[in-house]
Short mmCIF file of C-alpha atoms in Angstrom, two decimals:
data_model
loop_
_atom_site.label_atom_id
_atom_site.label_comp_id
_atom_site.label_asym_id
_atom_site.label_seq_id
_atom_site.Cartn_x
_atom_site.Cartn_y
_atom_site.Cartn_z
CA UNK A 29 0.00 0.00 0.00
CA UNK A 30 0.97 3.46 -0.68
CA UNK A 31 1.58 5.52 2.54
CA UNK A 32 0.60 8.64 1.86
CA UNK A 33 -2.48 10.93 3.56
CA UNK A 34 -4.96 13.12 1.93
CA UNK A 35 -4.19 11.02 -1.60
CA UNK A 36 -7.59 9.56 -3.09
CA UNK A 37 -4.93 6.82 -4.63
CA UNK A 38 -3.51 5.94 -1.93
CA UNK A 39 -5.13 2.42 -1.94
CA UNK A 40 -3.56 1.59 -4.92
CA UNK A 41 -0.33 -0.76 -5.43
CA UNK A 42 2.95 1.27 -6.74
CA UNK A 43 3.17 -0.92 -9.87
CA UNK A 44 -0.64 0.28 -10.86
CA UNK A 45 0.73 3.93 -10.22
CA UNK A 46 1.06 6.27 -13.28
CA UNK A 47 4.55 8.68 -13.42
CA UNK A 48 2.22 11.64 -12.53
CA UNK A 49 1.48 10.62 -9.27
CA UNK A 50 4.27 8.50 -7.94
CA UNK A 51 5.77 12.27 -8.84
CA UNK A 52 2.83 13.76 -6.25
CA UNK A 53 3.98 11.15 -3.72
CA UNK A 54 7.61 11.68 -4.11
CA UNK A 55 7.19 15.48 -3.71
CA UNK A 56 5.28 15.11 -0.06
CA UNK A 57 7.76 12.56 1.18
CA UNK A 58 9.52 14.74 4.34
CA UNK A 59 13.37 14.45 4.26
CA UNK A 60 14.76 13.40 7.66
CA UNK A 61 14.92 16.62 9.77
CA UNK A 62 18.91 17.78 10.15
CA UNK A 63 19.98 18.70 13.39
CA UNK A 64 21.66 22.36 12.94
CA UNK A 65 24.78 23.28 14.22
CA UNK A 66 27.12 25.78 14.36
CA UNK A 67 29.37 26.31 11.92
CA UNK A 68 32.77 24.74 14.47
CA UNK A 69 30.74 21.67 14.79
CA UNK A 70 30.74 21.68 11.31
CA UNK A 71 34.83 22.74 10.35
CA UNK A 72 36.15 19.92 12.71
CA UNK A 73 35.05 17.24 9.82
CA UNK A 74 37.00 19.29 7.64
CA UNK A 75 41.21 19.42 7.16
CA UNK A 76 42.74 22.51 8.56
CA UNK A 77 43.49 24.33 5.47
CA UNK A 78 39.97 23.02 3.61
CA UNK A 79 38.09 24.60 7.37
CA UNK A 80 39.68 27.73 6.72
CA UNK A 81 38.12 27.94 3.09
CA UNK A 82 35.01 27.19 4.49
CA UNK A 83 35.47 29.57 7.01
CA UNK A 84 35.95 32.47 4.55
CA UNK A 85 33.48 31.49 2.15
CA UNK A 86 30.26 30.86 4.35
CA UNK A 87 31.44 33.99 6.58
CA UNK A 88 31.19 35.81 3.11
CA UNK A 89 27.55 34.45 2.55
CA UNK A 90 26.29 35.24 6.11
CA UNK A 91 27.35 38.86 5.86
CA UNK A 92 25.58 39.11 2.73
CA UNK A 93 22.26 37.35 3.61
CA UNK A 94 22.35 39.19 6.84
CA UNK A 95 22.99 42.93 5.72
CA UNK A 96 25.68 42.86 8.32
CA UNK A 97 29.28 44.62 7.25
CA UNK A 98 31.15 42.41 8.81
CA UNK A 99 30.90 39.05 11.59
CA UNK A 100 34.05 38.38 13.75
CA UNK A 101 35.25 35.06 14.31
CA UNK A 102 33.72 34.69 17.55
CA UNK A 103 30.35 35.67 16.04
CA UNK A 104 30.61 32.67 13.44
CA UNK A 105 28.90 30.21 14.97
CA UNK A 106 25.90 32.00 16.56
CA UNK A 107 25.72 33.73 13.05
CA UNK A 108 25.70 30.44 11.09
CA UNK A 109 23.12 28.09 13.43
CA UNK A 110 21.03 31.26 13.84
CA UNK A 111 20.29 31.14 9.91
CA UNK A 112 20.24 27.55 9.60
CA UNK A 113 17.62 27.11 12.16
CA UNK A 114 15.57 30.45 10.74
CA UNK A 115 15.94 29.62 6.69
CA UNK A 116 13.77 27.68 4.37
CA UNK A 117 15.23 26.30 1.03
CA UNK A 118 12.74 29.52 -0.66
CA UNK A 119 14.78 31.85 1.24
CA UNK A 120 18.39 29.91 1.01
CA UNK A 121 17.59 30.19 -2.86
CA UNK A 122 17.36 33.99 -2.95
CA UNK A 123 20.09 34.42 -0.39
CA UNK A 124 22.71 32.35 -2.71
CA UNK A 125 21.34 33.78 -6.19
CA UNK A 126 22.24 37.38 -4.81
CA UNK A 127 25.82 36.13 -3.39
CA UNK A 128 26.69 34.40 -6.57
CA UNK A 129 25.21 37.67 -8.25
CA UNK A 130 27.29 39.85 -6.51
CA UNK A 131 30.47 37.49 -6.66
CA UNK A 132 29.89 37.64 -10.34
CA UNK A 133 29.57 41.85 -10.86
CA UNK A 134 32.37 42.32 -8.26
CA UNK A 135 34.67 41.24 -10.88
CA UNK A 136 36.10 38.20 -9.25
CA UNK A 137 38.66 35.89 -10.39
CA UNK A 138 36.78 32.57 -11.96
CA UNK A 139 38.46 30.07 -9.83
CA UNK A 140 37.36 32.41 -6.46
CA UNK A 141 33.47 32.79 -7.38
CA UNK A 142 33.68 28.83 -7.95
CA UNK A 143 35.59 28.63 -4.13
CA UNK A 144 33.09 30.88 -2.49
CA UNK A 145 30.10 29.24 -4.49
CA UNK A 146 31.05 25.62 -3.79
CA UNK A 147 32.14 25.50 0.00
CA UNK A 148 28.53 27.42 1.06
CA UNK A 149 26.60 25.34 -1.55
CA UNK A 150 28.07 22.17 0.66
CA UNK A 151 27.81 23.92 4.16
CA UNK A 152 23.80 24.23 3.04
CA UNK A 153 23.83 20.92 1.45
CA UNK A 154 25.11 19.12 4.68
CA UNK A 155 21.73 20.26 6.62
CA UNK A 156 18.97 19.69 3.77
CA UNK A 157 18.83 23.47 3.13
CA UNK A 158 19.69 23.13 -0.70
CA UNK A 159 19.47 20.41 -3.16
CA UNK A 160 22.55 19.35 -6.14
CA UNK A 161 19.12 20.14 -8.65
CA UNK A 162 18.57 23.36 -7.53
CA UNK A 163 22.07 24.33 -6.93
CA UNK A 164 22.83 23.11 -10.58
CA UNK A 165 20.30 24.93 -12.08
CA UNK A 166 21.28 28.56 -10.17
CA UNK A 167 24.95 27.84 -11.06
CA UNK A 168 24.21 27.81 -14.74
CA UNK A 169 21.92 30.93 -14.00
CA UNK A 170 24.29 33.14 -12.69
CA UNK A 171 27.65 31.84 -13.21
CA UNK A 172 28.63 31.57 -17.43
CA UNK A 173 32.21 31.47 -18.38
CA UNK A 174 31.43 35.01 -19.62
CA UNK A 175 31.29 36.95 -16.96
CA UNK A 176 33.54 34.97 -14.37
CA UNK A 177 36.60 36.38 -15.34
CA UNK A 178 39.97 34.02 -15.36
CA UNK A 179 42.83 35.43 -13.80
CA UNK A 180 46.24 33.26 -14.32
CA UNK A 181 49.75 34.05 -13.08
CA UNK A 182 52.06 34.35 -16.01
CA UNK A 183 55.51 32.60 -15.26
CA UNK A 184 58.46 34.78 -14.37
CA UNK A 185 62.05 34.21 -16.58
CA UNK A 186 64.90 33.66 -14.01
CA UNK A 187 66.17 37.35 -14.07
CA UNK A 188 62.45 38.24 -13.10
CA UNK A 189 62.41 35.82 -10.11
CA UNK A 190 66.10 36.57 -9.06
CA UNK A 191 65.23 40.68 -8.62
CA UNK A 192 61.89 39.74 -6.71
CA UNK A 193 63.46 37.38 -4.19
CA UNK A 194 66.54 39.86 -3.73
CA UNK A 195 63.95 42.17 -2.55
CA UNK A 196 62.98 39.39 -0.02
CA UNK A 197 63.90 38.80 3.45
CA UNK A 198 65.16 35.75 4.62
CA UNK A 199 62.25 34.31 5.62
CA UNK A 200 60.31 34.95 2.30
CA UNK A 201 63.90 34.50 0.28
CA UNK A 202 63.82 30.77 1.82
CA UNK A 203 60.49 29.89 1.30
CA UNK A 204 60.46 31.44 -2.57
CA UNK A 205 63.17 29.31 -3.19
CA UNK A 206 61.56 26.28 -1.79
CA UNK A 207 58.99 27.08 -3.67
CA UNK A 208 59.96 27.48 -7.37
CA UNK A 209 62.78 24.33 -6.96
CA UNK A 210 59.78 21.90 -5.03
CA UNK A 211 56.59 22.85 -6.60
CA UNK A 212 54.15 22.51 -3.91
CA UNK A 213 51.41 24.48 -3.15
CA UNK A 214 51.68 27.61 -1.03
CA UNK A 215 50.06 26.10 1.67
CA UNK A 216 51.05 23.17 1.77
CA UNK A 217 54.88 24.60 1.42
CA UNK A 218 53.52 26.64 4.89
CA UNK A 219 52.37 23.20 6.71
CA UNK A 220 55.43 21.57 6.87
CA UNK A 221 57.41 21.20 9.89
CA UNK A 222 61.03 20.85 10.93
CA UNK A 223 60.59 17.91 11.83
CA UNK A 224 59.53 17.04 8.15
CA UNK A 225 62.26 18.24 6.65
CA UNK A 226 65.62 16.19 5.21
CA UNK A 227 68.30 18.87 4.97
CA UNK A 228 71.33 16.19 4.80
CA UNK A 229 69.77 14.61 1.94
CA UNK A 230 70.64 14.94 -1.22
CA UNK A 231 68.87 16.02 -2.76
CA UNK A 232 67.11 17.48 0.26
CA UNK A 233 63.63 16.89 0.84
CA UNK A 234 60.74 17.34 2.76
CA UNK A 235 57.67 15.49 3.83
CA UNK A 236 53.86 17.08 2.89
CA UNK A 237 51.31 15.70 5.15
CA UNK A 238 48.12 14.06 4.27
CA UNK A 239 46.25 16.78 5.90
CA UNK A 240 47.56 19.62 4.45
CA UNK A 241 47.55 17.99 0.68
CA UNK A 242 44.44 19.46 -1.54
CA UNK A 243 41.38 16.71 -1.57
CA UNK A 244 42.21 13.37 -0.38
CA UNK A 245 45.54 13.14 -1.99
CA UNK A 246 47.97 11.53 0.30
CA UNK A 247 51.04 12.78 1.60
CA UNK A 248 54.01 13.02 -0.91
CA UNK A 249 57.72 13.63 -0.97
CA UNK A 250 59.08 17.19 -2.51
CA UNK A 251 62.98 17.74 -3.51
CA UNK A 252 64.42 21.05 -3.59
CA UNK A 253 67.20 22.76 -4.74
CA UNK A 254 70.76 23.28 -2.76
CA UNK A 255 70.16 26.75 -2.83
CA UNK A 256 67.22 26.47 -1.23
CA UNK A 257 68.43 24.50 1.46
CA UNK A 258 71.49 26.79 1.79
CA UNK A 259 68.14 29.34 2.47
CA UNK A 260 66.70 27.46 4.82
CA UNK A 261 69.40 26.86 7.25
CA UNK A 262 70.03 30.46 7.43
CA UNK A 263 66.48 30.99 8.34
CA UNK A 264 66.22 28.74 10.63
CA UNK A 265 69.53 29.97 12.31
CA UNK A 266 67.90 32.96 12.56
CA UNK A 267 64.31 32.58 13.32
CA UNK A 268 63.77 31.31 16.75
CA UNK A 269 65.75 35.01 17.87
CA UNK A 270 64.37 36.99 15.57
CA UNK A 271 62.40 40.26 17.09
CA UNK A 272 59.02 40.76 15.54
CA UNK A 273 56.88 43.94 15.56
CA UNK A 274 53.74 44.03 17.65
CA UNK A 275 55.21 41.63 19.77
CA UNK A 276 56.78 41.61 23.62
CA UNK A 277 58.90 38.98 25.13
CA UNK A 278 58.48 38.01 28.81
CA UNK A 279 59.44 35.44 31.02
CA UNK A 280 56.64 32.72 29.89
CA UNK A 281 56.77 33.39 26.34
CA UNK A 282 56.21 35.75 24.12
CA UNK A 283 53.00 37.93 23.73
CA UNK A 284 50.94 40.10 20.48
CA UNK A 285 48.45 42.60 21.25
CA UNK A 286 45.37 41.27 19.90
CA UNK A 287 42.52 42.86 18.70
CA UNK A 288 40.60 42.82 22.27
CA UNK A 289 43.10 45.62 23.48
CA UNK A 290 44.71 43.03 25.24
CA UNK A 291 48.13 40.87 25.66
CA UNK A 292 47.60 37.38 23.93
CA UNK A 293 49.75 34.17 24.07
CA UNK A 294 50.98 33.47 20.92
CA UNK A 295 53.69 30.34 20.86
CA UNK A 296 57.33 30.63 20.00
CA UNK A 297 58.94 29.44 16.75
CA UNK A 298 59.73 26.28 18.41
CA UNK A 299 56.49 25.49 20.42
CA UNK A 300 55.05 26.24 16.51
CA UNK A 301 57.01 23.61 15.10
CA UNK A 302 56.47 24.70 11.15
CA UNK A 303 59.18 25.80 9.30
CA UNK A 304 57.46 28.95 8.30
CA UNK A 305 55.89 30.72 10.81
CA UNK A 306 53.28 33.00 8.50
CA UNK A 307 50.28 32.24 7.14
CA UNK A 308 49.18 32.37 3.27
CA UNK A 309 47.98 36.07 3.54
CA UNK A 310 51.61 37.12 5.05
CA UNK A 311 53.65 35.37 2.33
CA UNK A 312 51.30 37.08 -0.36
CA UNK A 313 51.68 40.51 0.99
CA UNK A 314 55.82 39.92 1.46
CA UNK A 315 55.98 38.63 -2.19
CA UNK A 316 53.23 41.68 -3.61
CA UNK A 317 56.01 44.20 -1.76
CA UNK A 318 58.86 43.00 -3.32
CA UNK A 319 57.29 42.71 -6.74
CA UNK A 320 56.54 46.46 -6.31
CA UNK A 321 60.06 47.03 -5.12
CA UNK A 322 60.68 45.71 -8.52
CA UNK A 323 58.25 47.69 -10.99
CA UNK A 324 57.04 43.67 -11.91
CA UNK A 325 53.67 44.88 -9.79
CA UNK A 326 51.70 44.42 -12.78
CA UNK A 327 47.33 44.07 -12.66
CA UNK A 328 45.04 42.42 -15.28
CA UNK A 329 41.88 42.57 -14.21
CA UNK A 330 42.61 43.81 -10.25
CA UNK A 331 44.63 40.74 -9.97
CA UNK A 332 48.87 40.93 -9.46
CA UNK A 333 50.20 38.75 -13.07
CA UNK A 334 53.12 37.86 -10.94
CA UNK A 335 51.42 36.64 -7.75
CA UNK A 336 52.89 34.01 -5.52
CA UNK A 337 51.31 30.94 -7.51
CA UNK A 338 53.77 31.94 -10.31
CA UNK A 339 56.28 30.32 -8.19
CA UNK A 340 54.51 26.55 -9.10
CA UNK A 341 54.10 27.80 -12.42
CA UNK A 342 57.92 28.25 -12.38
CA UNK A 343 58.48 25.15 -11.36
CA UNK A 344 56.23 23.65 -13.91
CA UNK A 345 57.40 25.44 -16.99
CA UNK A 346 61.22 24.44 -16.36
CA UNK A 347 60.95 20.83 -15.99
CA UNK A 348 62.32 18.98 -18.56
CA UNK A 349 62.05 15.75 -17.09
CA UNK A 350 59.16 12.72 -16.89
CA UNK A 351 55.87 14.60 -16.90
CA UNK A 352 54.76 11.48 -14.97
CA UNK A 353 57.31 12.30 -12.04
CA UNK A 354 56.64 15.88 -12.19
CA UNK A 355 53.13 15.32 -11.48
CA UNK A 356 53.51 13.19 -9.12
CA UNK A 357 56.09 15.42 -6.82
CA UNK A 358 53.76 18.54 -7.34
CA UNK A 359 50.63 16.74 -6.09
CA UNK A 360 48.69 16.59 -9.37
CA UNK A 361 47.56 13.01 -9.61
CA UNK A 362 43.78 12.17 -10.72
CA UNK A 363 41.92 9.43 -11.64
CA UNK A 364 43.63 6.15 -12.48
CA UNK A 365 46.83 7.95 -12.08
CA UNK A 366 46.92 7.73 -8.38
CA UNK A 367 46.72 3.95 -8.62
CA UNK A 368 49.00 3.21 -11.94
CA UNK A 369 51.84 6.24 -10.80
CA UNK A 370 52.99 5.02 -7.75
CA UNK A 371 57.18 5.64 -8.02
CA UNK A 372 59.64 5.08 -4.92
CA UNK A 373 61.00 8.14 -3.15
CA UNK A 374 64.73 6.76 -4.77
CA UNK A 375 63.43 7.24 -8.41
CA UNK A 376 61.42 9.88 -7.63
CA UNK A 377 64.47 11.86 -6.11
CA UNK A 378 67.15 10.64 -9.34
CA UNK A 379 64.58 12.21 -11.54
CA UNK A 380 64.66 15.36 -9.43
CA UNK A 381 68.60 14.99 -9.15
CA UNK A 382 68.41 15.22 -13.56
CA UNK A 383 66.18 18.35 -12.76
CA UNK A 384 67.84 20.58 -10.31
CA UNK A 385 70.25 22.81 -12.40
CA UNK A 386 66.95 24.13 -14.07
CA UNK A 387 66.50 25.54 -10.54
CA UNK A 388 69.35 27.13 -9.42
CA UNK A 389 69.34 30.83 -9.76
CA UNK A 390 72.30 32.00 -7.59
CA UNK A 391 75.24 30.29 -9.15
CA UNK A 392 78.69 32.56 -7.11
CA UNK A 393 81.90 31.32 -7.37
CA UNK A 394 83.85 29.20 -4.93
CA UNK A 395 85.09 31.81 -3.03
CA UNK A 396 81.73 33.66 -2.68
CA UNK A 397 80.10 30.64 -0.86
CA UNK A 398 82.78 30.40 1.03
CA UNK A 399 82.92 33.97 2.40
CA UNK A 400 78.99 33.97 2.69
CA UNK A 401 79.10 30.72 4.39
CA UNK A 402 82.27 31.69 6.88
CA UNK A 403 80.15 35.05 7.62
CA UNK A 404 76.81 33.12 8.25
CA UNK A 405 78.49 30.89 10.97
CA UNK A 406 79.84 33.90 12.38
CA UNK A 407 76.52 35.40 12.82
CA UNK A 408 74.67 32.37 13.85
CA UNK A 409 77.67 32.26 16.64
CA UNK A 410 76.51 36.01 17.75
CA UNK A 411 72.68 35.26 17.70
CA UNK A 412 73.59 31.78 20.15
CA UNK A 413 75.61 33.88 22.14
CA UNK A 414 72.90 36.25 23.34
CA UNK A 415 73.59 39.40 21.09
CA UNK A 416 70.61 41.45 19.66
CA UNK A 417 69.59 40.64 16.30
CA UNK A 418 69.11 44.43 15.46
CA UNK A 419 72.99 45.13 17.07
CA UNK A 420 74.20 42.68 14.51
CA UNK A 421 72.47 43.91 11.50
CA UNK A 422 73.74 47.50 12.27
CA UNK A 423 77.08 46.47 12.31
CA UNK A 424 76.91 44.44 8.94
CA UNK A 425 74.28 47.34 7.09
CA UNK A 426 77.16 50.02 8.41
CA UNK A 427 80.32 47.84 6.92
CA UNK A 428 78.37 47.17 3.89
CA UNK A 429 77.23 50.64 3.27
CA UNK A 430 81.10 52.21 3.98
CA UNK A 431 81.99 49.33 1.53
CA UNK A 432 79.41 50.17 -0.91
CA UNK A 433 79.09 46.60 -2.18
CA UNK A 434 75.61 45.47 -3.85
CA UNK A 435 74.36 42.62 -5.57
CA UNK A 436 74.06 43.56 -9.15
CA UNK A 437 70.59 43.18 -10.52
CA UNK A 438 69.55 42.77 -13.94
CA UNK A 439 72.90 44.04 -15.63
CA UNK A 440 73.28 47.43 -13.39
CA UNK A 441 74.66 48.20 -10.07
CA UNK A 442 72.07 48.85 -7.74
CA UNK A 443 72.85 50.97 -4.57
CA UNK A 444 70.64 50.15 -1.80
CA UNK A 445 69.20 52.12 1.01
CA UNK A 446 71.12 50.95 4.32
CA UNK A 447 67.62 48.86 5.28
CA UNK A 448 67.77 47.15 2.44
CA UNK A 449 70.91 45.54 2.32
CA UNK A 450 71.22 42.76 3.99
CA UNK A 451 73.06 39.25 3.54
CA UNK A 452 71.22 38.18 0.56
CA UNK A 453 71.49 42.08 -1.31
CA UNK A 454 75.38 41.33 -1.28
CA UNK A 455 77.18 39.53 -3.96
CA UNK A 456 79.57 37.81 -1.98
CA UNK A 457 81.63 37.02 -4.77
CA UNK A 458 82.96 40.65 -5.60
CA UNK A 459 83.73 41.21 -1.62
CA UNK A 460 87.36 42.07 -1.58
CA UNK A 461 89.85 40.39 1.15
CA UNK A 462 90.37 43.35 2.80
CA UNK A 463 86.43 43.62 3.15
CA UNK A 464 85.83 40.73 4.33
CA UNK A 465 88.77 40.94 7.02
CA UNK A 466 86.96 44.28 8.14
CA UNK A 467 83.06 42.25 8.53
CA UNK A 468 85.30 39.24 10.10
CA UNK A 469 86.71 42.14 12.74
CA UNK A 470 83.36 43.68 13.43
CA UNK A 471 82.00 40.61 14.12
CA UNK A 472 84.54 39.11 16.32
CA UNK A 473 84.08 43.06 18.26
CA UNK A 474 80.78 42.19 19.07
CA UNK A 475 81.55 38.47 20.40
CA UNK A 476 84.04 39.99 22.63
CA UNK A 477 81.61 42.84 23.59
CA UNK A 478 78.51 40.18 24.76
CA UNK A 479 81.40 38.54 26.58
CA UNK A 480 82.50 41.70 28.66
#
């Protein structure tokens, strides 16, 4: 019998049903009620970097539907279970035609109205709110390849990408490197931590974890250049001393004033554990500056040519190995590839090895690395002896300044404002003897000064 009240045919068998009303039927059949929550409950089902999308994209649709300028993080989840327990699917329909609307005719990249569009249209779809028929049908409404603009980073030549990251600090100089010679993704690139990375290997290499890889990829091995991990040791000589504005040191860490007016925990470099410290948003802002620095802070469409992606794109465009291994180390497996493309880490890492020159921008002579290397130790010495970061780099801007030495960018000679120069602005290949015994005796001043 057919259970259905207030039908006259509701005594009839379904096989003696015609498609008109097994269609009436269907439509009064009541989904299982969803129990709402808010939007945390939600995130924890979701990886780290995937929650924060979410995050971003549903706190972007909640603004909207709400008429509110802006909801804090702490107002997310009363925000989101207030409007899942007060919307119908008639309302959730005009709600997300007007965001994709306005998505759309704010000019927005493609692949960000598609973001935005997607991770609320599953948010909704998790409690019964919106169906894949309806959403298909308002997608093709309002989004048409027409007027969702496509915004792609062009690739940088090597001169490009040599005057941008000599315009970096050593934090961003490191992780630029890492990223054009390993191809990962910027955030997975930020996820990894020191204890992930192989610096003795060679070639060196570090481990991306399943979390942090896009979709349900699993976790992969990346190789990157010497010169990156040349990079990296500096940085992470330097890092766990480094002074950083907004911030206070005091006896039970360190401390940022947060937005609440107030002093706020924040852990050290080593209770963080990552090799980078910053998030995406940082690392996009460092590279924007120093591709301004440059005059290479070109716009199509609002959107920087040269952004931070070109980076993978550089990686891309200058391997001239197996495609097959270079998909596999940057992560872009699909299909029956995952199952048929399964290499060892050893053959993996040969390819690389056949690879690497491609990657290597920096190439001083002998005695260069020698004196930048000898001068690095000498520093690092400084740092673990107690001596202030900023004491140190006044000493080496002032010899470097009376010594006028400067890397030489694109063909011309460069003279850099004293902040600017730094030990990556100096090509320690044209530093005389006689300059280099004169940094060697400033140095060796201020170990005997910390000692006093």
């Amino acid at each position: 019998m057919v259970p259905s009240e207030d039908i006259d045919f509701a005594d009839k068998k379904i096989e003696d049903l015609t498609v008109e009303e097994l269609r009436k039927i269907l439509s009064r059949q009541r989904e299982p009620e969803v129990e709402k929550e808010p939007f945390s409950a939600f995130a924890e089902k979701l990886k780290d970097t995937t929650a924060k999308t979410y995050r971003t994209s549903v706190r972007s649709f909640l603004k909207h539907a709400n008429d509110r300028d802006e909801i804090r993080g702490d107002e997310l989840d009363e925000a989101s279970l207030g409007y899942l327990e007060s919307a119908d699917r008639e309302k959730v329909h005009r709600d997300l035609s007007r965001f994709l609307k306005t998505l759309v005719d704010k000019g927005l990249a493609g692949q960000t109205v598609h973001t935005y569009a997607s991770c609320t249209k599953e948010w909704l779809l998790e409690y019964g709110l919106v169906t894949e028929e309806t959403w298909g049908r308002l997608k093709r409404k309002v989004i048409t390849v027409s007027n969702a603009p496509e915004v792609r980073g062009e690739v940088l030549s090597r001169d490009q990408v040599k005057r941008v990251i000599n315009k970096l600090d050593q934090l961003g100089r490191s992780l630029a490197l890492f990223l054009l010679s390993a191809g990962p993704r910027i955030n997975e690139a930020l996820s990894i931590k020191k204890e992930n990375l192989f610096l003795s290997e060679e070639p060196p290499r570090a481990w991306i974890e399943r979390e942090h890889t896009k979709g349900d990829a699993p976790g992969r091995d990346v190789f990157f250049s010497p010169e990156a991990r040349d990079e990296i040791r500096d940085w992470l000589n330097i890092a766990p001393n480094r002074k950083k504005r907004g911030y206070e040191k005091r006896e039970d860490g360190i401390y940022q004033f947060g937005e609440k007016t107030e002093w706020e925990h924040v852990p050290t470099f080593d209770e963080l554990g990552r090799v980078w410290e910053i998030d995406y948003h940082t690392a996009r802002r460092k590279w924007n500056r120093a591709l301004e620095k440059c005059g290479l802070d070109k716009k199509k469409d609002g959107y920087m040519i040269y952004n931070i992606h070109s980076l993978r794109s550089f990686f891309r465009s200058n391997w001239t190995g197996s495609q097959d291994v270079r998909k596999v180390l940057m992560g872009q497996l699909t299909g029956l590839d995952k199952s048929y493309l399964r290499k060892p880490r050893e053959e993996l890492a040969e390819e690389y090895q056949k690879n690497v020159d491609n990657y290597i921008l920096f190439r001083g002579t002998a005695e260069g690395v020698y004196a930048k290397s000898e001068m690095g130790a000498l520093r690092g010495s400084l740092l673990s002896q107690g001596v202030d970061p900023d004491v140190i780099r006044e000493a080496f801007q002032d010899w470097a300044t009376s010594t006028k030495v400067a890397r030489r960018l694109s063909g011309e000679e460069e003279v850099l404002a004293a902040e600017e120069i730094s030990f990556d602005t100096i090509d320690w290949a044209e530093v005389t003897e006689k300059e280099l015994k004169d940094l060697r005796e400033r140095f060796l001043d201020l170990a005997a000064e910390s000692r006093d």
